[in-house]
Amino acid sequence: MPVDRRKTLDRRSFIKMVGAGAPVAAISCRDRDAADRLSDQAGAGDLRPADLTWDKAPCRFCGTGCGVEVGVSQGKVMAVRGDEASPVNRGLLCVKGYHLPAFLYGEDRLTKPQRRHADGRLEEISWDEALNLIAENFQGTLDQHGPEAVAVYGSGQWTVFDGYAALKWVKGGMRSNNLDPNARLCMASAVTGFMTQFGSDEPMGCYEDFEAGDDFVLWGNNMAEMHPVLFSRILEHKRQDPGVRVIDIGTRRTPTSQCADLYVEMQPGSDLALANGILHLLMAQNRLDLGFIQENIVFRRGIEDLETIGYGCFDDQAERYDFKDQASESTLEEMRAFLADYTPSRVAELSGVPEAQIRTLADLYGDSRRGTVSLWCMGVNQHTRGTWMNNLINNLHLLTGKIGRPGNNPLSLTGQPSACGTAREVGTLANRLPADMVVTKEEHRRKAEEIWRLEAGTINPKPGYHAVDMFRAFARGDVKTMWIQTTNPWVSLPNLHRFERRPGDGRFLVVSDIYPTPTTAVADLILPSAAWVEREGMFGNTERRTQHWNQMVPPPGEAKEDAWQFIEVAKRMGMGHLFPWQGDWHQPMFEEYRSFTLGIGKDLASYEQLKSTRGMRWPVVDGKETRYRYAAGHDPYVEKSEGVEFYKAKAYGKKAAVWLRPYHPPAEVPDADYPFWLSTGRVLEHWHTGSMTRRIDQLHQAVPKAYVEINRADALELGIGPGETVRLVSRRGSIDLEAHIDGRGQPPRGSVFVPFFDESLKINELTLDAMDNISKEPDYKKCSVRLERLA
């Protein structure tokens, strides 16, 4: 990180500045010194918008998919402005978006391949040497140990091209399924939630619900900071219609709470009880849509025994968490009996939510006259029962018939720019193939083999390691050779101490990135990657919108596109037939991938359509996008003349499944030795592990380091003052942090919060690697810690 920082701007002043300036900040250059240097080099002095060449792109940061216009001069990105033609953000950007250019031009950009010697010294080498070294290590591992000993760990920040190249090389070339993305850490529970209920991943609604809904229920989702542009659409709708209501369900007060009509505070991990309590009242008050249920719903029940399921956080590093749920048929009457114990009084005891608020939530979901939109992200997904919680939120909409209509939908938000478009749709997960296909089904493997022109039986039917098990396998030596791209797991993985590397451990790790990180620090080979508009790309956002952008500037030094890196290694391993295209391969590669999606309700727009538009929402049929899936009059695959048809859920007779899911307590709860809850998350100014946003001066100055939010009463009791350094201790590690009291986030008594963007203060050395039983997504939101005041 650059150490020479100019005048510090405190966070509160920064937020006020952003609130006042963002709507009118049409153009934002990267940090002023760099902009001045480039202007001087170009001989242009102060550049004006008319001096720049502009082109469209989606934002590089979160999963919202805001459209930006990128201003280029002399081969450099000089400015961005919100794209007024984008239907996503309509010209507005958040503070990170306005500072996009700066992340490309940090002084420590990686520009050449580097090999690490046994003594830790890094040596610059040529691309030929680097690619040959990778090919030799992967091929040698395959020859000696087989396909289970190689792995690729990718990202929801991969472009569609990157993910598809990785998928084809790993599963079609090396015959391994050890391919998983960092999206396993953030969105896997949403995937399994949608798949278990609708037979297809991703939401049925879209962003137009923000103008169509009446009530917006945010389940553990600090939308004001995490998805500020989308939240601004809700607030504008509320400004125009004061009858609109926002309900914030959370474990701490946030800026979202300040804008909410009702703040519902619950105990960490009690959302399962709360959702079942709402369902109990809907049943008891006969507020279900029985006609909708009879026509469109089946009932299912899975394994519910806590001892059988477990939490996946083993002390024995050799164990693998491969629990598989088993479905059995159920009925509405069985569900009624199942919910009988979730009375308002019992749920209030489990959750800490007053009975009156539980009844208010039931009234809201049960009011057929008002449209209801449920929104959630990491608070629900990063959960030891995240799939179950996704199921329960979807149940609230299915049982009331509030689904598949404008302003009536469950809408899972995403945190990465292409967690949907690449990880989920391309299928870069250990058990998946493109377009919701899975490696365990013969017909799916056969289709992929036909499209890829491979011999029958090439694709391995056994799912590979999911992310946490992959790194456990790497740590114990079962995975010998691994390639990581576009992500920083030595900051983002839970219980980080489990994955520490030792010199000469006999394994080979390749890392492709744009900056040095704690992950490149443990790599044997570091590759410089092209970023964002330094190469052509496509992302897919939360509302199923695929967006294309052109290469606008050259990458620095010898940096290369991630997909190109995979292709070149595949060629050196004798797998060039997987990538047969001559010249520019982007269009033929995309059209091959697109062929997986056609005719099955996942239809992507063509390459040419995406180049010429601000993105299109699939399924795209006859050149028309789909706003609402499964809805008659909107979705071309629906055969009904009215209502909804869940046509992807063929296993359920084209009906959606309502699952009975009980409350289970968290894997770890506070006790006498560790009396506080710890939750982790993001902040407005930074994104993920901070490897990009901490190199943007304005953002770094606003929030220069991680901190711990402490309730004022707890701080007084412990003798801790604002700004003092305190020690947080869990069963796995400790960290010293500055105390924040009565800041923007305000946890209740007995709870603390720490953001995870600071690679020098790794909060994930404390977190627990418990995970969801179905999605295998870790729970970053709940573990126990103690606070120690330092003298």
mmCIF file of N, CA, C and O in Angstrom, residues 574-614:
data_model
loop_
_atom_site.group_PDB
_atom_site.id
_atom_site.type_symbol
_atom_site.label_atom_id
_atom_site.label_comp_id
_atom_site.label_asym_id
_atom_site.label_seq_id
_atom_site.Cartn_x
_atom_site.Cartn_y
_atom_site.Cartn_z
ATOM 1 N N GLY A 574 -1.464 -29.660 -24.346
ATOM 2 C CA GLY A 574 -2.060 -30.477 -25.395
ATOM 3 C C GLY A 574 -3.562 -30.414 -25.448
ATOM 4 O O GLY A 574 -4.211 -31.317 -25.996
ATOM 5 N N MET A 575 -4.147 -29.343 -24.914
ATOM 6 C CA MET A 575 -5.602 -29.189 -24.861
ATOM 7 C C MET A 575 -6.064 -28.009 -25.705
ATOM 8 O O MET A 575 -7.125 -27.424 -25.456
ATOM 9 N N GLY A 576 -5.288 -27.673 -26.716
ATOM 10 C CA GLY A 576 -5.653 -26.550 -27.571
ATOM 11 C C GLY A 576 -6.953 -26.742 -28.310
ATOM 12 O O GLY A 576 -7.604 -25.763 -28.710
ATOM 13 N N HIS A 577 -7.385 -28.007 -28.484
ATOM 14 C CA HIS A 577 -8.647 -28.273 -29.179
ATOM 15 C C HIS A 577 -9.851 -27.690 -28.430
ATOM 16 O O HIS A 577 -10.923 -27.509 -29.020
ATOM 17 N N LEU A 578 -9.688 -27.424 -27.148
ATOM 18 C CA LEU A 578 -10.782 -26.815 -26.387
ATOM 19 C C LEU A 578 -11.035 -25.370 -26.798
ATOM 20 O O LEU A 578 -12.134 -24.847 -26.593
ATOM 21 N N PHE A 579 -10.026 -24.741 -27.370
ATOM 22 C CA PHE A 579 -10.115 -23.325 -27.741
ATOM 23 C C PHE A 579 -9.648 -23.184 -29.189
ATOM 24 O O PHE A 579 -8.559 -22.666 -29.458
ATOM 25 N N PRO A 580 -10.466 -23.611 -30.149
ATOM 26 C CA PRO A 580 -10.014 -23.729 -31.537
ATOM 27 C C PRO A 580 -10.058 -22.444 -32.341
ATOM 28 O O PRO A 580 -9.689 -22.433 -33.519
ATOM 29 N N TRP A 581 -10.484 -21.333 -31.729
ATOM 30 C CA TRP A 581 -10.757 -20.132 -32.502
ATOM 31 C C TRP A 581 -9.481 -19.394 -32.851
ATOM 32 O O TRP A 581 -8.555 -19.289 -32.055
ATOM 33 N N GLN A 582 -9.455 -18.855 -34.046
ATOM 34 C CA GLN A 582 -8.311 -18.077 -34.520
ATOM 35 C C GLN A 582 -8.595 -16.589 -34.337
ATOM 36 O O GLN A 582 -9.736 -16.144 -34.432
ATOM 37 N N GLY A 583 -7.543 -15.816 -34.108
ATOM 38 C CA GLY A 583 -7.721 -14.374 -33.965
ATOM 39 C C GLY A 583 -8.454 -14.033 -32.673
ATOM 40 O O GLY A 583 -8.256 -14.664 -31.636
ATOM 41 N N ASP A 584 -9.312 -13.017 -32.743
ATOM 42 C CA ASP A 584 -10.066 -12.591 -31.565
ATOM 43 C C ASP A 584 -11.131 -13.640 -31.256
ATOM 44 O O ASP A 584 -12.082 -13.831 -32.013
ATOM 45 N N TRP A 585 -11.002 -14.310 -30.125
ATOM 46 C CA TRP A 585 -11.869 -15.439 -29.789
ATOM 47 C C TRP A 585 -13.074 -15.052 -28.931
ATOM 48 O O TRP A 585 -13.884 -15.916 -28.581
ATOM 49 N N HIS A 586 -13.237 -13.788 -28.567
ATOM 50 C CA HIS A 586 -14.288 -13.433 -27.627
ATOM 51 C C HIS A 586 -15.693 -13.752 -28.153
ATOM 52 O O HIS A 586 -16.497 -14.362 -27.443
ATOM 53 N N GLN A 587 -15.989 -13.350 -29.374
ATOM 54 C CA GLN A 587 -17.330 -13.597 -29.890
ATOM 55 C C GLN A 587 -17.617 -15.085 -30.089
ATOM 56 O O GLN A 587 -18.658 -15.571 -29.612
ATOM 57 N N PRO A 588 -16.758 -15.859 -30.747
ATOM 58 C CA PRO A 588 -17.085 -17.286 -30.892
ATOM 59 C C PRO A 588 -17.127 -18.023 -29.560
ATOM 60 O O PRO A 588 -17.931 -18.952 -29.400
ATOM 61 N N MET A 589 -16.286 -17.641 -28.620
ATOM 62 C CA MET A 589 -16.354 -18.273 -27.298
ATOM 63 C C MET A 589 -17.698 -17.993 -26.641
ATOM 64 O O MET A 589 -18.346 -18.912 -26.102
ATOM 65 N N PHE A 590 -18.138 -16.731 -26.699
ATOM 66 C CA PHE A 590 -19.418 -16.406 -26.072
ATOM 67 C C PHE A 590 -20.566 -17.117 -26.756
ATOM 68 O O PHE A 590 -21.476 -17.631 -26.086
ATOM 69 N N GLU A 591 -20.562 -17.165 -28.074
ATOM 70 C CA GLU A 591 -21.676 -17.817 -28.770
ATOM 71 C C GLU A 591 -21.709 -19.317 -28.482
ATOM 72 O O GLU A 591 -22.788 -19.913 -28.418
ATOM 73 N N GLU A 592 -20.536 -19.930 -28.287
ATOM 74 C CA GLU A 592 -20.537 -21.340 -27.889
ATOM 75 C C GLU A 592 -21.159 -21.488 -26.507
ATOM 76 O O GLU A 592 -22.006 -22.364 -26.281
ATOM 77 N N TYR A 593 -20.734 -20.645 -25.580
ATOM 78 C CA TYR A 593 -21.324 -20.686 -24.242
ATOM 79 C C TYR A 593 -22.822 -20.422 -24.303
ATOM 80 O O TYR A 593 -23.630 -21.115 -23.661
ATOM 81 N N ARG A 594 -23.230 -19.449 -25.092
ATOM 82 C CA ARG A 594 -24.646 -19.089 -25.201
ATOM 83 C C ARG A 594 -25.481 -20.271 -25.677
ATOM 84 O O ARG A 594 -26.653 -20.409 -25.293
ATOM 85 N N SER A 595 -24.900 -21.157 -26.473
ATOM 86 C CA SER A 595 -25.662 -22.290 -26.994
ATOM 87 C C SER A 595 -26.173 -23.196 -25.878
ATOM 88 O O SER A 595 -27.169 -23.904 -26.046
ATOM 89 N N PHE A 596 -25.508 -23.195 -24.720
ATOM 90 C CA PHE A 596 -25.998 -23.964 -23.576
ATOM 91 C C PHE A 596 -27.336 -23.432 -23.083
ATOM 92 O O PHE A 596 -28.123 -24.171 -22.495
ATOM 93 N N THR A 597 -27.586 -22.139 -23.277
ATOM 94 C CA THR A 597 -28.712 -21.468 -22.626
ATOM 95 C C THR A 597 -29.976 -21.422 -23.473
ATOM 96 O O THR A 597 -31.057 -21.149 -22.942
ATOM 97 N N LEU A 598 -29.855 -21.670 -24.766
ATOM 98 C CA LEU A 598 -30.980 -21.436 -25.683
ATOM 99 C C LEU A 598 -32.034 -22.530 -25.587
ATOM 100 O O LEU A 598 -31.725 -23.714 -25.482
ATOM 101 N N GLY A 599 -33.294 -22.078 -25.603
ATOM 102 C CA GLY A 599 -34.413 -23.014 -25.655
ATOM 103 C C GLY A 599 -34.794 -23.639 -24.341
ATOM 104 O O GLY A 599 -35.657 -24.527 -24.300
ATOM 105 N N ILE A 600 -34.180 -23.183 -23.237
ATOM 106 C CA ILE A 600 -34.476 -23.803 -21.945
ATOM 107 C C ILE A 600 -34.866 -22.776 -20.878
ATOM 108 O O ILE A 600 -34.881 -23.083 -19.690
ATOM 109 N N GLY A 601 -35.159 -21.557 -21.299
ATOM 110 C CA GLY A 601 -35.551 -20.541 -20.337
ATOM 111 C C GLY A 601 -34.400 -19.806 -19.686
ATOM 112 O O GLY A 601 -34.593 -19.054 -18.730
ATOM 113 N N LYS A 602 -33.189 -20.029 -20.207
ATOM 114 C CA LYS A 602 -32.014 -19.321 -19.702
ATOM 115 C C LYS A 602 -31.359 -18.510 -20.824
ATOM 116 O O LYS A 602 -30.201 -18.089 -20.704
ATOM 117 N N ASP A 603 -32.075 -18.277 -21.898
ATOM 118 C CA ASP A 603 -31.544 -17.743 -23.143
ATOM 119 C C ASP A 603 -30.850 -16.397 -22.965
ATOM 120 O O ASP A 603 -31.475 -15.401 -22.573
ATOM 121 N N LEU A 604 -29.564 -16.378 -23.274
ATOM 122 C CA LEU A 604 -28.819 -15.125 -23.260
ATOM 123 C C LEU A 604 -28.969 -14.405 -24.587
ATOM 124 O O LEU A 604 -29.170 -15.033 -25.640
ATOM 125 N N ALA A 605 -28.849 -13.090 -24.545
ATOM 126 C CA ALA A 605 -28.827 -12.313 -25.781
ATOM 127 C C ALA A 605 -27.557 -12.633 -26.556
ATOM 128 O O ALA A 605 -26.578 -13.137 -26.009
ATOM 129 N N SER A 606 -27.582 -12.322 -27.844
ATOM 130 C CA SER A 606 -26.409 -12.587 -28.677
ATOM 131 C C SER A 606 -25.293 -11.601 -28.365
ATOM 132 O O SER A 606 -25.514 -10.548 -27.749
ATOM 133 N N TYR A 607 -24.102 -11.953 -28.781
ATOM 134 C CA TYR A 607 -22.945 -11.079 -28.607
ATOM 135 C C TYR A 607 -23.210 -9.705 -29.213
ATOM 136 O O TYR A 607 -22.946 -8.672 -28.577
ATOM 137 N N GLU A 608 -23.745 -9.654 -30.416
ATOM 138 C CA GLU A 608 -23.990 -8.375 -31.085
ATOM 139 C C GLU A 608 -25.056 -7.569 -30.358
ATOM 140 O O GLU A 608 -24.951 -6.336 -30.256
ATOM 141 N N GLN A 609 -26.088 -8.241 -29.854
ATOM 142 C CA GLN A 609 -27.114 -7.521 -29.090
ATOM 143 C C GLN A 609 -26.517 -6.890 -27.834
ATOM 144 O O GLN A 609 -26.847 -5.751 -27.482
ATOM 145 N N LEU A 610 -25.661 -7.612 -27.165
ATOM 146 C CA LEU A 610 -25.081 -7.103 -25.928
ATOM 147 C C LEU A 610 -24.103 -5.964 -26.192
ATOM 148 O O LEU A 610 -23.994 -5.030 -25.389
ATOM 149 N N LYS A 611 -23.390 -6.020 -27.301
ATOM 150 C CA LYS A 611 -22.489 -4.923 -27.648
ATOM 151 C C LYS A 611 -23.251 -3.624 -27.901
ATOM 152 O O LYS A 611 -22.753 -2.539 -27.603
ATOM 153 N N SER A 612 -24.445 -3.729 -28.422
ATOM 154 C CA SER A 612 -25.174 -2.540 -28.871
ATOM 155 C C SER A 612 -26.178 -2.014 -27.845
ATOM 156 O O SER A 612 -26.847 -1.016 -28.092
ATOM 157 N N THR A 613 -26.311 -2.672 -26.688
ATOM 158 C CA THR A 613 -27.293 -2.254 -25.687
ATOM 159 C C THR A 613 -26.617 -2.017 -24.340
ATOM 160 O O THR A 613 -25.430 -2.285 -24.163
ATOM 161 N N ARG A 614 -27.413 -1.534 -23.396
ATOM 162 C CA ARG A 614 -26.956 -1.406 -22.007
ATOM 163 C C ARG A 614 -27.273 -2.691 -21.237
ATOM 164 O O ARG A 614 -27.583 -2.665 -20.054
#
